[in-house]
């Protein structure tokens, strides 16, 4: 019997949302990549976060903070976004100029098992309201277990390179690619594409692809694929998004590495 695993890769279309600037301070937004990790208790689950300051002035003392109560230690540090190398000192906030961004690396180190949990953060600055929390954009799906298991890191890309898929009228199809790496132990995973519970006028299909040319290995399916993820394995996948009946305009969706469901094979 299949069991939903926390290391769910996600590659769901996430609707782009616009937010009005707060009536005080600066206007912030934030994102996280990768969006999921599954680690052994005592092992840090690391990921990157970016805080963007839309202005109108400098945002002071900006930092990520844990908003979900977990049996885990949290730490962060600024990074150079061009190299992903750490800068500054651990757990030290940063100032962000108007129209600029600051990247961070963070680590969650579990001290006890954690079931699959969508972890939220406070991305805030001293003179700004926190960035809005957007599931599968700036949340982090975390699982911790006593035994080592697969830990799948996934990243998605679209043909346009901007993370956006534009699908036309009923029956028209767009596609994007998902690259993965298993940084944990080997295991068999059931992989599927879904919208993470969001109702959209779309149907989704998935196939495993050949990394050298992106061609599907077999026919895309709306169900799940059983895939063997060896340690350090790097399977690739294609996700096909088709406008279904009732689509009257071009759905504008954002491909993120969060909506690619997995389960035990």
PDB file of C-alpha atoms in Angstrom:
ATOM      1  CA  UNK A   1       0.000   0.000   0.000  1.00  0.00           C
ATOM      2  CA  UNK A   2       1.412   3.350  -0.999  1.00  0.00           C
ATOM      3  CA  UNK A   3       2.167   5.877   1.665  1.00  0.00           C
ATOM      4  CA  UNK A   4       2.549   9.602   1.049  1.00  0.00           C
ATOM      5  CA  UNK A   5       6.142  10.502   1.770  1.00  0.00           C
ATOM      6  CA  UNK A   6       7.306  13.854   3.022  1.00  0.00           C
ATOM      7  CA  UNK A   7      10.112  14.092   0.542  1.00  0.00           C
ATOM      8  CA  UNK A   8       7.460  14.919  -2.026  1.00  0.00           C
ATOM      9  CA  UNK A   9       9.012  16.555  -5.001  1.00  0.00           C
ATOM     10  CA  UNK A  10       6.790  19.232  -6.220  1.00  0.00           C
ATOM     11  CA  UNK A  11       6.463  20.655  -9.679  1.00  0.00           C
ATOM     12  CA  UNK A  12       2.992  22.115  -9.453  1.00  0.00           C
ATOM     13  CA  UNK A  13       1.678  25.104 -11.336  1.00  0.00           C
ATOM     14  CA  UNK A  14       1.305  27.797  -8.695  1.00  0.00           C
ATOM     15  CA  UNK A  15      -0.859  30.795  -9.535  1.00  0.00           C
ATOM     16  CA  UNK A  16       1.009  34.096  -9.587  1.00  0.00           C
ATOM     17  CA  UNK A  17      -0.406  36.471  -6.970  1.00  0.00           C
ATOM     18  CA  UNK A  18      -0.016  40.211  -6.499  1.00  0.00           C
ATOM     19  CA  UNK A  19       0.024  41.865  -3.082  1.00  0.00           C
ATOM     20  CA  UNK A  20      -0.510  45.498  -2.222  1.00  0.00           C
ATOM     21  CA  UNK A  21       2.290  47.207  -0.348  1.00  0.00           C
ATOM     22  CA  UNK A  22       1.705  47.645   3.393  1.00  0.00           C
ATOM     23  CA  UNK A  23       0.704  51.094   4.536  1.00  0.00           C
ATOM     24  CA  UNK A  24       3.958  51.440   6.473  1.00  0.00           C
ATOM     25  CA  UNK A  25       7.600  50.559   5.943  1.00  0.00           C
ATOM     26  CA  UNK A  26       8.873  48.578   3.001  1.00  0.00           C
ATOM     27  CA  UNK A  27       7.154  45.958   0.845  1.00  0.00           C
ATOM     28  CA  UNK A  28       8.682  42.475   1.138  1.00  0.00           C
ATOM     29  CA  UNK A  29       8.354  39.198  -0.722  1.00  0.00           C
ATOM     30  CA  UNK A  30      10.264  35.952  -0.258  1.00  0.00           C
ATOM     31  CA  UNK A  31      10.949  32.559  -1.787  1.00  0.00           C
ATOM     32  CA  UNK A  32      12.583  29.257  -0.769  1.00  0.00           C
ATOM     33  CA  UNK A  33      14.460  26.604  -2.786  1.00  0.00           C
ATOM     34  CA  UNK A  34      14.420  23.678  -2.667  1.00  0.00           C
ATOM     35  CA  UNK A  35      10.919  23.384  -1.260  1.00  0.00           C
ATOM     36  CA  UNK A  36      11.279  20.010   0.453  1.00  0.00           C
ATOM     37  CA  UNK A  37      13.808  17.908   2.355  1.00  0.00           C
ATOM     38  CA  UNK A  38      13.582  14.591   4.186  1.00  0.00           C
ATOM     39  CA  UNK A  39      16.420  13.950   6.644  1.00  0.00           C
ATOM     40  CA  UNK A  40      17.459  11.676   9.473  1.00  0.00           C
ATOM     41  CA  UNK A  41      17.061  13.020  13.007  1.00  0.00           C
ATOM     42  CA  UNK A  42      20.157  15.024  13.906  1.00  0.00           C
ATOM     43  CA  UNK A  43      20.995  15.829  10.276  1.00  0.00           C
ATOM     44  CA  UNK A  44      20.532  19.459   9.131  1.00  0.00           C
ATOM     45  CA  UNK A  45      17.984  20.056   6.386  1.00  0.00           C
ATOM     46  CA  UNK A  46      19.354  23.011   4.439  1.00  0.00           C
ATOM     47  CA  UNK A  47      17.820  25.255   1.798  1.00  0.00           C
ATOM     48  CA  UNK A  48      18.129  28.767   0.410  1.00  0.00           C
ATOM     49  CA  UNK A  49      15.792  31.702   0.925  1.00  0.00           C
ATOM     50  CA  UNK A  50      15.631  35.116  -0.707  1.00  0.00           C
ATOM     51  CA  UNK A  51      14.002  38.266   0.669  1.00  0.00           C
ATOM     52  CA  UNK A  52      13.138  40.988  -1.865  1.00  0.00           C
ATOM     53  CA  UNK A  53      12.568  44.598  -0.835  1.00  0.00           C
ATOM     54  CA  UNK A  54      10.329  46.398  -3.339  1.00  0.00           C
ATOM     55  CA  UNK A  55      10.876  49.687  -1.501  1.00  0.00           C
ATOM     56  CA  UNK A  56      10.349  52.556  -1.278  1.00  0.00           C
ATOM     57  CA  UNK A  57      13.333  52.738   1.106  1.00  0.00           C
ATOM     58  CA  UNK A  58      16.000  50.564   2.711  1.00  0.00           C
ATOM     59  CA  UNK A  59      14.732  47.665   4.806  1.00  0.00           C
ATOM     60  CA  UNK A  60      16.783  47.253   7.979  1.00  0.00           C
ATOM     61  CA  UNK A  61      17.523  44.141  10.025  1.00  0.00           C
ATOM     62  CA  UNK A  62      16.064  41.594   7.602  1.00  0.00           C
ATOM     63  CA  UNK A  63      16.112  37.910   8.436  1.00  0.00           C
ATOM     64  CA  UNK A  64      14.233  34.629   8.151  1.00  0.00           C
ATOM     65  CA  UNK A  65      12.746  33.174  11.339  1.00  0.00           C
ATOM     66  CA  UNK A  66      10.902  29.942  12.042  1.00  0.00           C
ATOM     67  CA  UNK A  67       7.117  30.441  12.323  1.00  0.00           C
ATOM     68  CA  UNK A  68       6.093  26.800  12.773  1.00  0.00           C
ATOM     69  CA  UNK A  69       6.664  25.099  16.129  1.00  0.00           C
ATOM     70  CA  UNK A  70       9.024  22.163  15.544  1.00  0.00           C
ATOM     71  CA  UNK A  71      11.477  20.021  17.560  1.00  0.00           C
ATOM     72  CA  UNK A  72      14.328  21.460  15.514  1.00  0.00           C
ATOM     73  CA  UNK A  73      17.097  24.037  15.862  1.00  0.00           C
ATOM     74  CA  UNK A  74      17.026  26.860  13.303  1.00  0.00           C
ATOM     75  CA  UNK A  75      19.988  28.847  12.015  1.00  0.00           C
ATOM     76  CA  UNK A  76      20.617  31.106   9.020  1.00  0.00           C
ATOM     77  CA  UNK A  77      23.383  33.065   7.317  1.00  0.00           C
ATOM     78  CA  UNK A  78      23.605  35.478   4.396  1.00  0.00           C
ATOM     79  CA  UNK A  79      25.013  34.193   1.104  1.00  0.00           C
ATOM     80  CA  UNK A  80      26.411  35.499  -2.148  1.00  0.00           C
ATOM     81  CA  UNK A  81      23.659  34.662  -4.694  1.00  0.00           C
ATOM     82  CA  UNK A  82      26.166  34.308  -7.535  1.00  0.00           C
ATOM     83  CA  UNK A  83      28.130  31.562  -5.767  1.00  0.00           C
ATOM     84  CA  UNK A  84      25.838  30.382  -2.922  1.00  0.00           C
ATOM     85  CA  UNK A  85      28.817  30.802  -0.592  1.00  0.00           C
ATOM     86  CA  UNK A  86      28.076  32.090   2.916  1.00  0.00           C
ATOM     87  CA  UNK A  87      28.934  35.672   3.820  1.00  0.00           C
ATOM     88  CA  UNK A  88      28.913  37.585   7.091  1.00  0.00           C
ATOM     89  CA  UNK A  89      28.314  35.727  10.346  1.00  0.00           C
ATOM     90  CA  UNK A  90      25.642  33.206  11.406  1.00  0.00           C
ATOM     91  CA  UNK A  91      22.240  34.480  12.579  1.00  0.00           C
ATOM     92  CA  UNK A  92      23.019  38.107  11.707  1.00  0.00           C
ATOM     93  CA  UNK A  93      20.284  40.193  10.001  1.00  0.00           C
ATOM     94  CA  UNK A  94      21.027  42.185   6.845  1.00  0.00           C
ATOM     95  CA  UNK A  95      19.921  45.517   5.397  1.00  0.00           C
ATOM     96  CA  UNK A  96      18.334  45.408   1.922  1.00  0.00           C
ATOM     97  CA  UNK A  97      18.257  48.441  -0.375  1.00  0.00           C
ATOM     98  CA  UNK A  98      15.035  49.347  -2.193  1.00  0.00           C
ATOM     99  CA  UNK A  99      14.652  47.246  -5.328  1.00  0.00           C
ATOM    100  CA  UNK A 100      17.269  44.755  -4.138  1.00  0.00           C
ATOM    101  CA  UNK A 101      17.303  41.302  -2.564  1.00  0.00           C
ATOM    102  CA  UNK A 102      19.300  39.323  -0.049  1.00  0.00           C
ATOM    103  CA  UNK A 103      19.846  35.569  -0.167  1.00  0.00           C
ATOM    104  CA  UNK A 104      20.266  33.351   2.882  1.00  0.00           C
ATOM    105  CA  UNK A 105      21.020  29.728   3.592  1.00  0.00           C
ATOM    106  CA  UNK A 106      19.119  28.202   6.511  1.00  0.00           C
ATOM    107  CA  UNK A 107      19.352  24.934   8.378  1.00  0.00           C
ATOM    108  CA  UNK A 108      16.728  23.057  10.367  1.00  0.00           C
ATOM    109  CA  UNK A 109      18.267  20.334  12.538  1.00  0.00           C
ATOM    110  CA  UNK A 110      15.581  17.989  13.954  1.00  0.00           C
ATOM    111  CA  UNK A 111      15.999  16.622  17.467  1.00  0.00           C
ATOM    112  CA  UNK A 112      13.072  14.188  17.112  1.00  0.00           C
ATOM    113  CA  UNK A 113      11.053  12.597  14.279  1.00  0.00           C
ATOM    114  CA  UNK A 114       8.871  15.083  12.377  1.00  0.00           C
ATOM    115  CA  UNK A 115       5.971  13.934  10.179  1.00  0.00           C
ATOM    116  CA  UNK A 116       5.592  15.607   6.797  1.00  0.00           C
ATOM    117  CA  UNK A 117       5.097  19.270   7.762  1.00  0.00           C
ATOM    118  CA  UNK A 118       4.788  22.362   5.583  1.00  0.00           C
ATOM    119  CA  UNK A 119       6.992  24.725   7.563  1.00  0.00           C
ATOM    120  CA  UNK A 120       6.272  28.465   7.475  1.00  0.00           C
ATOM    121  CA  UNK A 121       8.741  31.278   8.139  1.00  0.00           C
ATOM    122  CA  UNK A 122       8.621  34.935   9.111  1.00  0.00           C
ATOM    123  CA  UNK A 123      10.599  36.827   6.488  1.00  0.00           C
ATOM    124  CA  UNK A 124      10.701  40.242   8.090  1.00  0.00           C
ATOM    125  CA  UNK A 125      12.709  43.414   8.626  1.00  0.00           C
ATOM    126  CA  UNK A 126      12.712  45.896  11.487  1.00  0.00           C
ATOM    127  CA  UNK A 127      10.795  48.504   9.465  1.00  0.00           C
ATOM    128  CA  UNK A 128       8.633  46.228   7.305  1.00  0.00           C
ATOM    129  CA  UNK A 129       5.684  43.897   7.644  1.00  0.00           C
ATOM    130  CA  UNK A 130       6.611  40.232   7.035  1.00  0.00           C
ATOM    131  CA  UNK A 131       6.463  38.911   3.493  1.00  0.00           C
ATOM    132  CA  UNK A 132       3.172  37.116   2.746  1.00  0.00           C
ATOM    133  CA  UNK A 133       3.332  33.365   3.311  1.00  0.00           C
ATOM    134  CA  UNK A 134       2.730  31.504   0.034  1.00  0.00           C
ATOM    135  CA  UNK A 135       2.560  27.692   0.275  1.00  0.00           C
ATOM    136  CA  UNK A 136       4.952  26.013  -2.175  1.00  0.00           C
ATOM    137  CA  UNK A 137       6.690  29.345  -2.798  1.00  0.00           C
ATOM    138  CA  UNK A 138       8.206  30.296   0.546  1.00  0.00           C
ATOM    139  CA  UNK A 139       7.237  27.357   2.757  1.00  0.00           C
ATOM    140  CA  UNK A 140       9.358  24.237   3.259  1.00  0.00           C
ATOM    141  CA  UNK A 141       8.083  20.650   3.373  1.00  0.00           C
ATOM    142  CA  UNK A 142      10.141  18.904   6.058  1.00  0.00           C
ATOM    143  CA  UNK A 143      10.243  15.343   7.341  1.00  0.00           C
ATOM    144  CA  UNK A 144      12.631  13.813   9.843  1.00  0.00           C
ATOM    145  CA  UNK A 145      12.857  10.101  10.598  1.00  0.00           C
ATOM    146  CA  UNK A 146      14.985   7.878  12.806  1.00  0.00           C
ATOM    147  CA  UNK A 147      16.213   5.857   9.829  1.00  0.00           C
ATOM    148  CA  UNK A 148      17.907   7.256   6.748  1.00  0.00           C
ATOM    149  CA  UNK A 149      15.746   7.370   3.625  1.00  0.00           C
ATOM    150  CA  UNK A 150      15.530   9.097   0.245  1.00  0.00           C
ATOM    151  CA  UNK A 151      15.946  12.890   0.360  1.00  0.00           C
ATOM    152  CA  UNK A 152      14.857  14.263  -2.996  1.00  0.00           C
ATOM    153  CA  UNK A 153      15.839  17.758  -4.096  1.00  0.00           C
ATOM    154  CA  UNK A 154      13.978  18.978  -7.178  1.00  0.00           C
ATOM    155  CA  UNK A 155      14.199  22.057  -9.393  1.00  0.00           C
ATOM    156  CA  UNK A 156      11.847  23.000 -12.238  1.00  0.00           C
ATOM    157  CA  UNK A 157      12.466  25.002 -15.405  1.00  0.00           C
ATOM    158  CA  UNK A 158      10.188  26.224 -18.199  1.00  0.00           C
ATOM    159  CA  UNK A 159      10.981  26.724 -21.913  1.00  0.00           C
ATOM    160  CA  UNK A 160      10.875  30.505 -21.449  1.00  0.00           C
ATOM    161  CA  UNK A 161      13.337  30.329 -18.559  1.00  0.00           C
ATOM    162  CA  UNK A 162      11.196  32.601 -16.367  1.00  0.00           C
ATOM    163  CA  UNK A 163       9.274  29.883 -14.513  1.00  0.00           C
ATOM    164  CA  UNK A 164       6.000  30.759 -16.256  1.00  0.00           C
ATOM    165  CA  UNK A 165       3.879  28.490 -18.463  1.00  0.00           C
ATOM    166  CA  UNK A 166       1.239  30.096 -20.672  1.00  0.00           C
ATOM    167  CA  UNK A 167      -1.403  27.590 -21.775  1.00  0.00           C
ATOM    168  CA  UNK A 168      -4.022  28.636 -24.327  1.00  0.00           C
ATOM    169  CA  UNK A 169      -7.594  27.432 -24.824  1.00  0.00           C
ATOM    170  CA  UNK A 170      -9.134  24.040 -24.153  1.00  0.00           C
ATOM    171  CA  UNK A 171      -6.903  21.185 -25.262  1.00  0.00           C
ATOM    172  CA  UNK A 172      -3.712  23.193 -25.613  1.00  0.00           C
ATOM    173  CA  UNK A 173      -0.683  21.907 -23.705  1.00  0.00           C
ATOM    174  CA  UNK A 174       2.408  23.442 -22.153  1.00  0.00           C
ATOM    175  CA  UNK A 175       5.285  21.586 -20.513  1.00  0.00           C
ATOM    176  CA  UNK A 176       8.136  22.064 -18.108  1.00  0.00           C
ATOM    177  CA  UNK A 177      11.041  19.968 -16.888  1.00  0.00           C
ATOM    178  CA  UNK A 178      12.030  18.834 -13.412  1.00  0.00           C
ATOM    179  CA  UNK A 179      15.564  17.812 -12.473  1.00  0.00           C
ATOM    180  CA  UNK A 180      16.080  15.841  -9.269  1.00  0.00           C
ATOM    181  CA  UNK A 181      18.871  14.494  -7.127  1.00  0.00           C
ATOM    182  CA  UNK A 182      18.592  12.071  -4.236  1.00  0.00           C
ATOM    183  CA  UNK A 183      20.951  13.341  -1.538  1.00  0.00           C
ATOM    184  CA  UNK A 184      19.775  10.657   0.897  1.00  0.00           C
ATOM    185  CA  UNK A 185      19.669   6.868   0.959  1.00  0.00           C
ATOM    186  CA  UNK A 186      18.367   4.826  -1.952  1.00  0.00           C
ATOM    187  CA  UNK A 187      14.726   3.810  -2.221  1.00  0.00           C
ATOM    188  CA  UNK A 188      11.770   3.240  -4.548  1.00  0.00           C
ATOM    189  CA  UNK A 189       9.419   6.181  -4.932  1.00  0.00           C
ATOM    190  CA  UNK A 190       5.998   6.584  -6.556  1.00  0.00           C
ATOM    191  CA  UNK A 191       6.090   9.928  -8.385  1.00  0.00           C
ATOM    192  CA  UNK A 192       3.080  11.898  -9.652  1.00  0.00           C
ATOM    193  CA  UNK A 193       2.111  15.422 -10.663  1.00  0.00           C
ATOM    194  CA  UNK A 194      -0.691  17.271  -8.884  1.00  0.00           C
ATOM    195  CA  UNK A 195      -1.888  20.776  -8.052  1.00  0.00           C
ATOM    196  CA  UNK A 196      -1.466  20.367  -4.293  1.00  0.00           C
ATOM    197  CA  UNK A 197      -5.207  20.655  -3.732  1.00  0.00           C
ATOM    198  CA  UNK A 198      -5.647  23.864  -5.758  1.00  0.00           C
ATOM    199  CA  UNK A 199      -8.606  23.733  -8.171  1.00  0.00           C
ATOM    200  CA  UNK A 200      -7.377  24.729 -11.646  1.00  0.00           C
ATOM    201  CA  UNK A 201      -8.878  24.240 -15.147  1.00  0.00           C
ATOM    202  CA  UNK A 202      -5.938  22.014 -16.028  1.00  0.00           C
ATOM    203  CA  UNK A 203      -5.053  18.356 -16.355  1.00  0.00           C
ATOM    204  CA  UNK A 204      -1.533  17.156 -15.591  1.00  0.00           C
ATOM    205  CA  UNK A 205       0.549  14.266 -16.867  1.00  0.00           C
ATOM    206  CA  UNK A 206       4.088  13.150 -16.076  1.00  0.00           C
ATOM    207  CA  UNK A 207       6.811  11.062 -17.635  1.00  0.00           C
ATOM    208  CA  UNK A 208      10.370  10.200 -16.731  1.00  0.00           C
ATOM    209  CA  UNK A 209      12.740  11.638 -19.318  1.00  0.00           C
ATOM    210  CA  UNK A 210      16.129  10.922 -20.842  1.00  0.00           C
ATOM    211  CA  UNK A 211      18.527  13.498 -19.363  1.00  0.00           C
ATOM    212  CA  UNK A 212      20.491  13.812 -22.628  1.00  0.00           C
ATOM    213  CA  UNK A 213      17.567  15.044 -24.738  1.00  0.00           C
ATOM    214  CA  UNK A 214      14.475  15.403 -22.527  1.00  0.00           C
ATOM    215  CA  UNK A 215      12.505  12.762 -24.443  1.00  0.00           C
ATOM    216  CA  UNK A 216       9.892  10.833 -22.479  1.00  0.00           C
ATOM    217  CA  UNK A 217      10.656   7.260 -21.487  1.00  0.00           C
ATOM    218  CA  UNK A 218       7.204   5.835 -22.111  1.00  0.00           C
ATOM    219  CA  UNK A 219       3.846   7.571 -22.450  1.00  0.00           C
ATOM    220  CA  UNK A 220       3.037  10.434 -20.027  1.00  0.00           C
ATOM    221  CA  UNK A 221       0.538   9.392 -17.373  1.00  0.00           C
ATOM    222  CA  UNK A 222      -1.925  11.213 -15.179  1.00  0.00           C
ATOM    223  CA  UNK A 223      -1.234   8.594 -12.503  1.00  0.00           C
ATOM    224  CA  UNK A 224       2.055   7.803 -10.804  1.00  0.00           C
ATOM    225  CA  UNK A 225       5.427   6.428 -11.848  1.00  0.00           C
ATOM    226  CA  UNK A 226       7.415   3.951  -9.769  1.00  0.00           C
ATOM    227  CA  UNK A 227      11.004   5.152  -9.846  1.00  0.00           C
ATOM    228  CA  UNK A 228      14.119   3.721  -8.220  1.00  0.00           C
ATOM    229  CA  UNK A 229      16.117   6.558  -6.655  1.00  0.00           C
ATOM    230  CA  UNK A 230      19.573   5.303  -5.831  1.00  0.00           C
ATOM    231  CA  UNK A 231      21.813   7.394  -3.596  1.00  0.00           C
ATOM    232  CA  UNK A 232      23.029  10.400  -5.626  1.00  0.00           C
ATOM    233  CA  UNK A 233      20.771   9.396  -8.542  1.00  0.00           C
ATOM    234  CA  UNK A 234      19.533  12.223 -10.785  1.00  0.00           C
ATOM    235  CA  UNK A 235      16.299  11.180 -12.569  1.00  0.00           C
ATOM    236  CA  UNK A 236      14.591  13.831 -14.713  1.00  0.00           C
ATOM    237  CA  UNK A 237      10.906  14.282 -15.493  1.00  0.00           C
ATOM    238  CA  UNK A 238       8.580  16.132 -17.835  1.00  0.00           C
ATOM    239  CA  UNK A 239       5.300  17.655 -16.666  1.00  0.00           C
ATOM    240  CA  UNK A 240       2.553  18.339 -19.218  1.00  0.00           C
ATOM    241  CA  UNK A 241      -0.129  20.935 -18.440  1.00  0.00           C
ATOM    242  CA  UNK A 242      -3.275  20.822 -20.602  1.00  0.00           C
ATOM    243  CA  UNK A 243      -6.090  23.375 -20.464  1.00  0.00           C
ATOM    244  CA  UNK A 244      -9.302  21.497 -19.727  1.00  0.00           C
ATOM    245  CA  UNK A 245     -12.916  22.286 -20.620  1.00  0.00           C
ATOM    246  CA  UNK A 246     -14.023  25.599 -19.202  1.00  0.00           C
ATOM    247  CA  UNK A 247     -10.703  27.364 -19.822  1.00  0.00           C
ATOM    248  CA  UNK A 248     -11.737  30.652 -21.418  1.00  0.00           C
ATOM    249  CA  UNK A 249      -8.467  32.509 -21.127  1.00  0.00           C
ATOM    250  CA  UNK A 250      -4.768  31.764 -20.995  1.00  0.00           C
ATOM    251  CA  UNK A 251      -3.910  30.348 -17.545  1.00  0.00           C
ATOM    252  CA  UNK A 252      -0.677  31.948 -16.395  1.00  0.00           C
ATOM    253  CA  UNK A 253       0.992  29.545 -14.010  1.00  0.00           C
ATOM    254  CA  UNK A 254       4.353  29.432 -12.316  1.00  0.00           C
ATOM    255  CA  UNK A 255       6.327  26.194 -12.323  1.00  0.00           C
ATOM    256  CA  UNK A 256       7.952  25.518  -8.991  1.00  0.00           C
ATOM    257  CA  UNK A 257       9.582  22.449  -7.514  1.00  0.00           C
ATOM    258  CA  UNK A 258       6.611  21.832  -5.281  1.00  0.00           C
ATOM    259  CA  UNK A 259       3.615  19.730  -6.462  1.00  0.00           C
ATOM    260  CA  UNK A 260       5.317  16.644  -7.719  1.00  0.00           C
ATOM    261  CA  UNK A 261       3.780  14.119  -5.343  1.00  0.00           C
ATOM    262  CA  UNK A 262       5.666  11.069  -4.150  1.00  0.00           C
ATOM    263  CA  UNK A 263       4.820   7.937  -2.240  1.00  0.00           C
ATOM    264  CA  UNK A 264       6.489   4.692  -1.254  1.00  0.00           C
ATOM    265  CA  UNK A 265       6.731   2.305  -4.159  1.00  0.00           C
TER     266      UNK A 265
END
